[in-house]
Amino acid sequence: MEKRIGTITILLSDKAAAPQVNEVISSHSAIVLARQGLPFHDRPVAVISLIVEGDVNEINSLSGQLGKIPDVTTKVVVTRR
């Protein structure tokens, strides 16, 4: 399959989910080009953004595994080509 560049935005509505999120991201490190995290110290919320490059199945696998974690929401945007 053709490789695409994309972003995955991850919203943690409970920071207790962070260890599971980090584990999933680490297991897909081959497609992660960049990562930026923004914790909100006054709220139990955090946002992580990933820049990824991989085929659609790899990107969707990462997003899908993240989305199965309780209190985690993801949104994916990929290039058309």
mmCIF file of N, CA and C in Angstrom:
data_model
loop_
_atom_site.group_PDB
_atom_site.id
_atom_site.type_symbol
_atom_site.label_atom_id
_atom_site.label_comp_id
_atom_site.label_asym_id
_atom_site.label_seq_id
_atom_site.Cartn_x
_atom_site.Cartn_y
_atom_site.Cartn_z
ATOM 1 N N MET A 1 0.836 -1.196 0.000
ATOM 2 C CA MET A 1 0.000 0.000 0.000
ATOM 3 C C MET A 1 0.873 1.250 0.000
ATOM 4 N N GLU A 2 0.291 2.304 -0.474
ATOM 5 C CA GLU A 2 0.965 3.586 -0.572
ATOM 6 C C GLU A 2 1.066 4.260 0.793
ATOM 7 N N LYS A 3 2.243 4.798 1.096
ATOM 8 C CA LYS A 3 2.415 5.517 2.357
ATOM 9 C C LYS A 3 1.787 6.895 2.265
ATOM 10 N N ARG A 4 1.204 7.308 3.371
ATOM 11 C CA ARG A 4 0.595 8.636 3.455
ATOM 12 C C ARG A 4 1.081 9.337 4.710
ATOM 13 N N ILE A 5 1.013 10.642 4.660
ATOM 14 C CA ILE A 5 1.346 11.460 5.828
ATOM 15 C C ILE A 5 0.033 11.865 6.469
ATOM 16 N N GLY A 6 0.016 11.915 7.775
ATOM 17 C CA GLY A 6 -1.213 12.291 8.456
ATOM 18 C C GLY A 6 -0.961 12.780 9.866
ATOM 19 N N THR A 7 -2.039 13.154 10.503
ATOM 20 C CA THR A 7 -1.987 13.561 11.903
ATOM 21 C C THR A 7 -3.002 12.737 12.690
ATOM 22 N N ILE A 8 -2.662 12.460 13.916
ATOM 23 C CA ILE A 8 -3.598 11.849 14.846
ATOM 24 C C ILE A 8 -3.638 12.758 16.065
ATOM 25 N N THR A 9 -4.808 13.259 16.376
ATOM 26 C CA THR A 9 -5.000 14.058 17.580
ATOM 27 C C THR A 9 -5.628 13.154 18.626
ATOM 28 N N ILE A 10 -5.046 13.159 19.800
ATOM 29 C CA ILE A 10 -5.490 12.284 20.888
ATOM 30 C C ILE A 10 -5.911 13.157 22.059
ATOM 31 N N LEU A 11 -7.130 12.973 22.521
ATOM 32 C CA LEU A 11 -7.636 13.703 23.678
ATOM 33 C C LEU A 11 -7.827 12.721 24.823
ATOM 34 N N LEU A 12 -7.118 12.960 25.907
ATOM 35 C CA LEU A 12 -7.259 12.137 27.112
ATOM 36 C C LEU A 12 -8.139 12.913 28.083
ATOM 37 N N SER A 13 -9.306 12.400 28.362
ATOM 38 C CA SER A 13 -10.185 13.079 29.313
ATOM 39 C C SER A 13 -9.886 12.652 30.743
ATOM 40 N N ASP A 14 -8.939 11.733 30.904
ATOM 41 C CA ASP A 14 -8.447 11.329 32.218
ATOM 42 C C ASP A 14 -6.971 10.984 32.044
ATOM 43 N N LYS A 15 -6.111 11.733 32.720
ATOM 44 C CA LYS A 15 -4.668 11.526 32.557
ATOM 45 C C LYS A 15 -4.206 10.149 33.016
ATOM 46 N N ALA A 16 -5.039 9.443 33.741
ATOM 47 C CA ALA A 16 -4.686 8.086 34.177
ATOM 48 C C ALA A 16 -4.531 7.147 32.980
ATOM 49 N N ALA A 17 -5.067 7.531 31.822
ATOM 50 C CA ALA A 17 -4.949 6.714 30.612
ATOM 51 C C ALA A 17 -3.588 6.878 29.937
ATOM 52 N N ALA A 18 -2.788 7.826 30.387
ATOM 53 C CA ALA A 18 -1.515 8.140 29.727
ATOM 54 C C ALA A 18 -0.566 6.950 29.588
ATOM 55 N N PRO A 19 -0.380 6.120 30.615
ATOM 56 C CA PRO A 19 0.539 4.990 30.425
ATOM 57 C C PRO A 19 0.115 4.040 29.298
ATOM 58 N N GLN A 20 -1.184 3.763 29.188
ATOM 59 C CA GLN A 20 -1.663 2.894 28.105
ATOM 60 C C GLN A 20 -1.459 3.563 26.755
ATOM 61 N N VAL A 21 -1.738 4.865 26.680
ATOM 62 C CA VAL A 21 -1.553 5.611 25.436
ATOM 63 C C VAL A 21 -0.087 5.571 25.015
ATOM 64 N N ASN A 22 0.813 5.817 25.954
ATOM 65 C CA ASN A 22 2.241 5.794 25.637
ATOM 66 C C ASN A 22 2.696 4.421 25.162
ATOM 67 N N GLU A 23 2.161 3.379 25.748
ATOM 68 C CA GLU A 23 2.510 2.023 25.342
ATOM 69 C C GLU A 23 2.083 1.749 23.898
ATOM 70 N N VAL A 24 0.875 2.155 23.537
ATOM 71 C CA VAL A 24 0.379 1.939 22.169
ATOM 72 C C VAL A 24 1.200 2.756 21.176
ATOM 73 N N ILE A 25 1.466 4.015 21.513
ATOM 74 C CA ILE A 25 2.267 4.857 20.610
ATOM 75 C C ILE A 25 3.654 4.246 20.415
ATOM 76 N N SER A 26 4.261 3.794 21.492
ATOM 77 C CA SER A 26 5.597 3.183 21.398
ATOM 78 C C SER A 26 5.591 1.937 20.524
ATOM 79 N N SER A 27 4.509 1.167 20.584
ATOM 80 C CA SER A 27 4.449 -0.051 19.771
ATOM 81 C C SER A 27 4.281 0.258 18.283
ATOM 82 N N HIS A 28 3.921 1.496 17.950
ATOM 83 C CA HIS A 28 3.796 1.924 16.555
ATOM 84 C C HIS A 28 4.845 2.976 16.205
ATOM 85 N N SER A 29 5.955 2.974 16.908
ATOM 86 C CA SER A 29 6.962 4.033 16.737
ATOM 87 C C SER A 29 7.529 4.099 15.318
ATOM 88 N N ALA A 30 7.436 3.025 14.567
ATOM 89 C CA ALA A 30 7.973 3.018 13.202
ATOM 90 C C ALA A 30 7.254 3.995 12.284
ATOM 91 N N ILE A 31 6.006 4.349 12.611
ATOM 92 C CA ILE A 31 5.269 5.270 11.735
ATOM 93 C C ILE A 31 5.135 6.672 12.345
ATOM 94 N N VAL A 32 5.605 6.858 13.579
ATOM 95 C CA VAL A 32 5.475 8.155 14.243
ATOM 96 C C VAL A 32 6.694 9.008 13.916
ATOM 97 N N LEU A 33 6.448 10.150 13.237
ATOM 98 C CA LEU A 33 7.529 11.064 12.882
ATOM 99 C C LEU A 33 7.752 12.116 13.962
ATOM 100 N N ALA A 34 6.670 12.569 14.593
ATOM 101 C CA ALA A 34 6.772 13.613 15.612
ATOM 102 C C ALA A 34 5.618 13.474 16.591
ATOM 103 N N ARG A 35 5.866 13.965 17.797
ATOM 104 C CA ARG A 35 4.861 13.874 18.857
ATOM 105 C C ARG A 35 4.942 15.131 19.703
ATOM 106 N N GLN A 36 3.776 15.681 20.034
ATOM 107 C CA GLN A 36 3.718 16.854 20.896
ATOM 108 C C GLN A 36 2.610 16.638 21.919
ATOM 109 N N GLY A 37 2.921 16.843 23.176
ATOM 110 C CA GLY A 37 1.927 16.669 24.229
ATOM 111 C C GLY A 37 1.665 17.975 24.949
ATOM 112 N N LEU A 38 0.426 18.176 25.333
ATOM 113 C CA LEU A 38 0.047 19.378 26.066
ATOM 114 C C LEU A 38 -0.807 18.982 27.265
ATOM 115 N N PRO A 39 -0.196 18.911 28.447
ATOM 116 C CA PRO A 39 -0.999 18.611 29.634
ATOM 117 C C PRO A 39 -1.651 19.900 30.141
ATOM 118 N N PHE A 40 -2.831 19.783 30.652
ATOM 119 C CA PHE A 40 -3.494 20.914 31.287
ATOM 120 C C PHE A 40 -3.366 20.683 32.789
ATOM 121 N N HIS A 41 -2.528 21.476 33.444
ATOM 122 C CA HIS A 41 -2.232 21.237 34.852
ATOM 123 C C HIS A 41 -3.407 21.543 35.766
ATOM 124 N N ASP A 42 -4.318 22.389 35.326
ATOM 125 C CA ASP A 42 -5.459 22.748 36.169
ATOM 126 C C ASP A 42 -6.699 21.890 35.894
ATOM 127 N N ARG A 43 -6.577 20.953 34.954
ATOM 128 C CA ARG A 43 -7.689 20.053 34.606
ATOM 129 C C ARG A 43 -7.163 18.643 34.370
ATOM 130 N N PRO A 44 -8.026 17.642 34.491
ATOM 131 C CA PRO A 44 -7.573 16.259 34.258
ATOM 132 C C PRO A 44 -7.622 15.883 32.774
ATOM 133 N N VAL A 45 -7.138 16.778 31.924
ATOM 134 C CA VAL A 45 -7.214 16.599 30.473
ATOM 135 C C VAL A 45 -5.829 16.797 29.877
ATOM 136 N N ALA A 46 -5.542 16.065 28.795
ATOM 137 C CA ALA A 46 -4.299 16.245 28.057
ATOM 138 C C ALA A 46 -4.577 16.026 26.573
ATOM 139 N N VAL A 47 -3.776 16.695 25.736
ATOM 140 C CA VAL A 47 -3.888 16.553 24.285
ATOM 141 C C VAL A 47 -2.522 16.138 23.758
ATOM 142 N N ILE A 48 -2.520 15.131 22.894
ATOM 143 C CA ILE A 48 -1.295 14.690 22.227
ATOM 144 C C ILE A 48 -1.554 14.742 20.728
ATOM 145 N N SER A 49 -0.602 15.311 19.990
ATOM 146 C CA SER A 49 -0.729 15.291 18.533
ATOM 147 C C SER A 49 0.461 14.527 17.960
ATOM 148 N N LEU A 50 0.153 13.685 16.988
ATOM 149 C CA LEU A 50 1.175 12.884 16.319
ATOM 150 C C LEU A 50 1.204 13.221 14.840
ATOM 151 N N ILE A 51 2.394 13.283 14.277
ATOM 152 C CA ILE A 51 2.567 13.318 12.826
ATOM 153 C C ILE A 51 3.025 11.914 12.454
ATOM 154 N N VAL A 52 2.320 11.287 11.533
ATOM 155 C CA VAL A 52 2.610 9.901 11.176
ATOM 156 C C VAL A 52 2.821 9.749 9.678
ATOM 157 N N GLU A 53 3.571 8.708 9.306
ATOM 158 C CA GLU A 53 3.730 8.346 7.896
ATOM 159 C C GLU A 53 3.669 6.822 7.817
ATOM 160 N N GLY A 54 2.678 6.353 7.092
ATOM 161 C CA GLY A 54 2.509 4.915 6.927
ATOM 162 C C GLY A 54 1.351 4.653 5.995
ATOM 163 N N ASP A 55 1.097 3.373 5.734
ATOM 164 C CA ASP A 55 -0.071 3.101 4.900
ATOM 165 C C ASP A 55 -1.330 3.267 5.760
ATOM 166 N N VAL A 56 -2.453 3.337 5.104
ATOM 167 C CA VAL A 56 -3.715 3.619 5.792
ATOM 168 C C VAL A 56 -3.998 2.578 6.878
ATOM 169 N N ASN A 57 -3.680 1.322 6.614
ATOM 170 C CA ASN A 57 -3.920 0.273 7.609
ATOM 171 C C ASN A 57 -3.089 0.491 8.869
ATOM 172 N N GLU A 58 -1.828 0.886 8.715
ATOM 173 C CA GLU A 58 -0.965 1.135 9.875
ATOM 174 C C GLU A 58 -1.485 2.319 10.700
ATOM 175 N N ILE A 59 -1.858 3.389 10.014
ATOM 176 C CA ILE A 59 -2.354 4.581 10.701
ATOM 177 C C ILE A 59 -3.669 4.272 11.412
ATOM 178 N N ASN A 60 -4.560 3.576 10.724
ATOM 179 C CA ASN A 60 -5.845 3.223 11.340
ATOM 180 C C ASN A 60 -5.673 2.246 12.502
ATOM 181 N N SER A 61 -4.693 1.370 12.415
ATOM 182 C CA SER A 61 -4.430 0.443 13.508
ATOM 183 C C SER A 61 -4.014 1.204 14.762
ATOM 184 N N LEU A 62 -3.119 2.156 14.600
ATOM 185 C CA LEU A 62 -2.686 2.981 15.733
ATOM 186 C C LEU A 62 -3.860 3.737 16.329
ATOM 187 N N SER A 63 -4.618 4.406 15.490
ATOM 188 C CA SER A 63 -5.774 5.178 15.971
ATOM 189 C C SER A 63 -6.815 4.281 16.624
ATOM 190 N N GLY A 64 -7.073 3.139 16.031
ATOM 191 C CA GLY A 64 -8.068 2.223 16.570
ATOM 192 C C GLY A 64 -7.687 1.683 17.934
ATOM 193 N N GLN A 65 -6.410 1.323 18.091
ATOM 194 C CA GLN A 65 -5.960 0.828 19.399
ATOM 195 C C GLN A 65 -6.042 1.914 20.458
ATOM 196 N N LEU A 66 -5.713 3.150 20.072
ATOM 197 C CA LEU A 66 -5.825 4.264 21.017
ATOM 198 C C LEU A 66 -7.281 4.511 21.399
ATOM 199 N N GLY A 67 -8.162 4.448 20.416
ATOM 200 C CA GLY A 67 -9.578 4.716 20.648
ATOM 201 C C GLY A 67 -10.259 3.685 21.533
ATOM 202 N N LYS A 68 -9.671 2.517 21.669
ATOM 203 C CA LYS A 68 -10.237 1.477 22.532
ATOM 204 C C LYS A 68 -9.907 1.699 24.011
ATOM 205 N N ILE A 69 -8.983 2.600 24.274
ATOM 206 C CA ILE A 69 -8.606 2.886 25.661
ATOM 207 C C ILE A 69 -9.690 3.771 26.281
ATOM 208 N N PRO A 70 -10.187 3.396 27.464
ATOM 209 C CA PRO A 70 -11.211 4.237 28.111
ATOM 210 C C PRO A 70 -10.705 5.668 28.333
ATOM 211 N N ASP A 71 -11.590 6.635 28.138
ATOM 212 C CA ASP A 71 -11.290 8.062 28.342
ATOM 213 C C ASP A 71 -10.347 8.633 27.291
ATOM 214 N N VAL A 72 -10.210 7.960 26.138
ATOM 215 C CA VAL A 72 -9.356 8.449 25.055
ATOM 216 C C VAL A 72 -10.192 8.591 23.785
ATOM 217 N N THR A 73 -10.049 9.746 23.127
ATOM 218 C CA THR A 73 -10.725 10.017 21.859
ATOM 219 C C THR A 73 -9.662 10.389 20.835
ATOM 220 N N THR A 74 -9.815 9.885 19.600
ATOM 221 C CA THR A 74 -8.834 10.211 18.562
ATOM 222 C C THR A 74 -9.525 10.747 17.310
ATOM 223 N N LYS A 75 -8.763 11.505 16.548
ATOM 224 C CA LYS A 75 -9.214 12.001 15.254
ATOM 225 C C LYS A 75 -8.038 11.894 14.305
ATOM 226 N N VAL A 76 -8.266 11.337 13.119
ATOM 227 C CA VAL A 76 -7.201 11.122 12.133
ATOM 228 C C VAL A 76 -7.500 11.937 10.884
ATOM 229 N N VAL A 77 -6.434 12.533 10.352
ATOM 230 C CA VAL A 77 -6.512 13.202 9.057
ATOM 231 C C VAL A 77 -5.297 12.723 8.257
ATOM 232 N N VAL A 78 -5.528 12.220 7.030
ATOM 233 C CA VAL A 78 -4.432 11.751 6.188
ATOM 234 C C VAL A 78 -4.508 12.410 4.812
ATOM 235 N N THR A 79 -3.349 12.481 4.158
ATOM 236 C CA THR A 79 -3.320 13.016 2.804
ATOM 237 C C THR A 79 -4.051 12.068 1.859
ATOM 238 N N ARG A 80 -4.533 12.610 0.796
ATOM 239 C CA ARG A 80 -5.238 11.784 -0.179
ATOM 240 C C ARG A 80 -4.277 10.918 -0.979
ATOM 241 N N ARG A 81 -3.080 11.379 -1.154
ATOM 242 C CA ARG A 81 -2.051 10.634 -1.896
ATOM 243 C C ARG A 81 -0.735 10.746 -1.225
#
